[in-house]
Amino acid sequence: MVFSVIAGVVIFGYAAWSLVRFVRKTRQGKCAACSLNKTCLSGCSDATDANVSASTTSKQ
C-alpha cells in the first residue's frame, strides 16, 4: 500500500514537472527555448534580421 502511494506521487510529480517545463519553454518561443540558441547558425537569427530589414525597407 505504501509503495503504491509513493509510486503514484513520483509518477504524478514527474508529470507535473514535465508539464511546467513544457509551458515555460513554449512561452519563450522557438529559438529562445532551444538548447543550442547561443551557438545556433540556423535561420532563427536570419529570420529576425530579414524581418527587420523588410520592415525598414517597407517604411521608406
N, CA and C atoms as an extended XYZ file, in Angstrom:
180
Properties=species:S:1:pos:R:3:atomname:S:1:resname:S:1:resid:I:1 pbc="F F F"
N         0.823       -1.190        0.000 N   MET     1
C         0.000        0.000        0.000 CA  MET     1
C         0.870        1.256        0.000 C   MET     1
N         1.867        1.271        0.860 N   VAL     2
C         2.749        2.431        0.945 CA  VAL     2
C         3.531        2.593       -0.354 C   VAL     2
N         3.996        1.484       -0.926 N   PHE     3
C         4.726        1.546       -2.193 CA  PHE     3
C         3.851        2.118       -3.295 C   PHE     3
N         2.590        1.746       -3.337 N   SER     4
C         1.675        2.262       -4.356 CA  SER     4
C         1.497        3.773       -4.231 C   SER     4
N         1.398        4.266       -3.026 N   VAL     5
C         1.251        5.705       -2.804 CA  VAL     5
C         2.522        6.435       -3.232 C   VAL     5
N         3.672        5.908       -2.856 N   ILE     6
C         4.947        6.535       -3.224 CA  ILE     6
C         5.127        6.516       -4.743 C   ILE     6
N         4.817        5.406       -5.373 N   ALA     7
C         4.926        5.313       -6.830 CA  ALA     7
C         3.981        6.307       -7.502 C   ALA     7
N         2.781        6.440       -6.993 N   GLY     8
C         1.821        7.392       -7.549 CA  GLY     8
C         2.293        8.829       -7.414 C   GLY     8
N         2.853        9.167       -6.253 N   VAL     9
C         3.366       10.521       -6.035 CA  VAL     9
C         4.526       10.809       -6.987 C   VAL     9
N         5.406        9.840       -7.159 N   VAL    10
C         6.549       10.025       -8.065 CA  VAL    10
C         6.070       10.204       -9.501 C   VAL    10
N         5.147        9.383       -9.936 N   ILE    11
C         4.652        9.450      -11.316 CA  ILE    11
C         3.933       10.774      -11.571 C   ILE    11
N         3.017       11.153      -10.689 N   PHE    12
C         2.285       12.400      -10.889 CA  PHE    12
C         3.176       13.626      -10.678 C   PHE    12
N         4.150       13.531       -9.805 N   GLY    13
C         5.096       14.628       -9.624 CA  GLY    13
C         5.933       14.862      -10.866 C   GLY    13
N         6.408       13.786      -11.478 N   TYR    14
C         7.179       13.912      -12.708 CA  TYR    14
C         6.319       14.461      -13.840 C   TYR    14
N         5.089       14.012      -13.923 N   ALA    15
C         4.178       14.513      -14.964 CA  ALA    15
C         3.932       16.010      -14.787 C   ALA    15
N         3.726       16.449      -13.565 N   ALA    16
C         3.504       17.875      -13.300 CA  ALA    16
C         4.751       18.684      -13.637 C   ALA    16
N         5.928       18.184      -13.260 N   TRP    17
C         7.176       18.871      -13.553 CA  TRP    17
C         7.406       18.982      -15.066 C   TRP    17
N         7.115       17.909      -15.798 N   SER    18
C         7.265       17.932      -17.253 CA  SER    18
C         6.308       18.936      -17.890 C   SER    18
N         5.104       19.001      -17.392 N   LEU    19
C         4.121       19.939      -17.923 CA  LEU    19
C         4.546       21.387      -17.664 C   LEU    19
N         5.035       21.675      -16.475 N   VAL    20
C         5.502       23.029      -16.154 CA  VAL    20
C         6.686       23.397      -17.030 C   VAL    20
N         7.621       22.492      -17.211 N   ARG    21
C         8.784       22.752      -18.058 CA  ARG    21
C         8.378       23.011      -19.506 C   ARG    21
N         7.411       22.247      -20.006 N   PHE    22
C         6.928       22.430      -21.363 CA  PHE    22
C         6.281       23.805      -21.533 C   PHE    22
N         5.465       24.208      -20.578 N   VAL    23
C         4.788       25.503      -20.666 CA  VAL    23
C         5.798       26.641      -20.627 C   VAL    23
N         6.800       26.540      -19.782 N   ARG    24
C         7.827       27.584      -19.711 CA  ARG    24
C         8.592       27.708      -21.016 C   ARG    24
N         8.923       26.590      -21.629 N   LYS    25
C         9.667       26.633      -22.889 CA  LYS    25
C         8.816       27.178      -24.028 C   LYS    25
N         7.527       26.857      -24.053 N   THR    26
C         6.681       27.365      -25.128 CA  THR    26
C         6.452       28.862      -24.991 C   THR    26
N         6.503       29.382      -23.790 N   ARG    27
C         6.366       30.829      -23.601 CA  ARG    27
C         7.578       31.581      -24.114 C   ARG    27
N         8.740       30.957      -24.085 N   GLN    28
C         9.972       31.609      -24.527 CA  GLN    28
C        10.033       31.745      -26.042 C   GLN    28
N         9.388       30.875      -26.754 N   GLY    29
C         9.470       30.898      -28.202 CA  GLY    29
C        10.379       29.807      -28.719 C   GLY    29
N        10.384       29.660      -30.024 N   LYS    30
C        11.091       28.553      -30.650 CA  LYS    30
C        12.602       28.600      -30.414 C   LYS    30
N        13.246       29.676      -30.753 N   CYS    31
C        14.702       29.734      -30.659 CA  CYS    31
C        15.195       30.013      -29.246 C   CYS    31
N        14.445       30.738      -28.468 N   ALA    32
C        14.878       31.050      -27.105 CA  ALA    32
C        14.897       29.801      -26.232 C   ALA    32
N        14.011       28.860      -26.497 N   ALA    33
C        13.934       27.652      -25.691 CA  ALA    33
C        14.893       26.566      -26.158 C   ALA    33
N        15.511       26.735      -27.291 N   CYS    34
C        16.412       25.724      -27.837 CA  CYS    34
C        17.699       25.665      -27.020 C   CYS    34
N        18.192       24.471      -26.791 N   SER    35
C        19.423       24.324      -26.011 CA  SER    35
C        20.648       24.817      -26.779 C   SER    35
N        20.538       24.971      -28.082 N   LEU    36
C        21.655       25.439      -28.905 CA  LEU    36
C        21.521       26.904      -29.299 C   LEU    36
N        20.677       27.663      -28.615 N   ASN    37
C        20.368       29.018      -29.060 CA  ASN    37
C        21.575       29.949      -29.111 C   ASN    37
N        22.608       29.726      -28.303 N   LYS    38
C        23.769       30.615      -28.307 CA  LYS    38
C        24.758       30.285      -29.421 C   LYS    38
N        24.754       29.048      -29.894 N   THR    39
C        25.702       28.650      -30.923 CA  THR    39
C        25.029       28.273      -32.230 C   THR    39
N        23.738       28.441      -32.303 N   CYS    40
C        22.972       28.005      -33.471 CA  CYS    40
C        23.231       28.923      -34.665 C   CYS    40
N        23.413       28.326      -35.811 N   LEU    41
C        23.615       29.095      -37.034 CA  LEU    41
C        22.444       28.915      -37.998 C   LEU    41
N        21.337       28.406      -37.504 N   SER    42
C        20.184       28.187      -38.379 CA  SER    42
C        19.452       29.491      -38.630 C   SER    42
N        18.274       29.407      -39.174 N   GLY    43
C        17.525       30.569      -39.616 CA  GLY    43
C        16.908       31.437      -38.551 C   GLY    43
N        17.079       31.143      -37.276 N   CYS    44
C        16.434       31.969      -36.244 CA  CYS    44
C        16.925       33.406      -36.291 C   CYS    44
N        18.230       33.617      -36.285 N   SER    45
C        18.739       34.979      -36.325 CA  SER    45
C        18.565       35.578      -37.714 C   SER    45
N        18.666       34.749      -38.752 N   ASP    46
C        18.486       35.242      -40.112 CA  ASP    46
C        17.049       35.672      -40.351 C   ASP    46
N        16.110       34.906      -39.792 N   ALA    47
C        14.705       35.254      -39.970 CA  ALA    47
C        14.389       36.571      -39.283 C   ALA    47
N        14.967       36.798      -38.122 N   THR    48
C        14.752       38.054      -37.414 CA  THR    48
C        15.383       39.201      -38.185 C   THR    48
N        16.587       39.007      -38.695 N   ASP    49
C        17.252       40.048      -39.470 CA  ASP    49
C        16.490       40.348      -40.754 C   ASP    49
N        15.958       39.324      -41.388 N   ALA    50
C        15.198       39.515      -42.617 CA  ALA    50
C        13.909       40.275      -42.347 C   ALA    50
N        13.256       39.979      -41.226 N   ASN    51
C        12.037       40.695      -40.876 CA  ASN    51
C        12.332       42.153      -40.561 C   ASN    51
N        13.439       42.423      -39.904 N   VAL    52
C        13.800       43.796      -39.570 CA  VAL    52
C        14.110       44.569      -40.835 C   VAL    52
N        14.901       43.987      -41.729 N   SER    53
C        15.261       44.698      -42.955 CA  SER    53
C        14.040       44.869      -43.854 C   SER    53
N        13.140       43.902      -43.871 N   ALA    54
C        11.930       44.030      -44.679 CA  ALA    54
C        11.021       45.113      -44.132 C   ALA    54
N        10.942       45.228      -42.815 N   SER    55
C        10.077       46.247      -42.233 CA  SER    55
C        10.683       47.639      -42.407 C   SER    55
N        12.003       47.773      -42.405 N   THR    56
C        12.608       49.080      -42.594 CA  THR    56
C        12.520       49.521      -44.050 C   THR    56
N        12.602       48.591      -44.990 N   THR    57
C        12.503       48.967      -46.396 CA  THR    57
C        11.060       49.279      -46.767 C   THR    57
N        10.111       48.669      -46.114 N   SER    58
C         8.712       48.961      -46.420 CA  SER    58
C         8.286       50.314      -45.871 C   SER    58
N         8.984       50.818      -44.840 N   LYS    59
C         8.655       52.114      -44.260 CA  LYS    59
C         9.177       53.262      -45.102 C   LYS    59
N        10.199       52.999      -45.903 N   GLN    60
C        10.817       54.075      -46.677 CA  GLN    60
C        10.022       54.453      -47.851 C   GLN    60
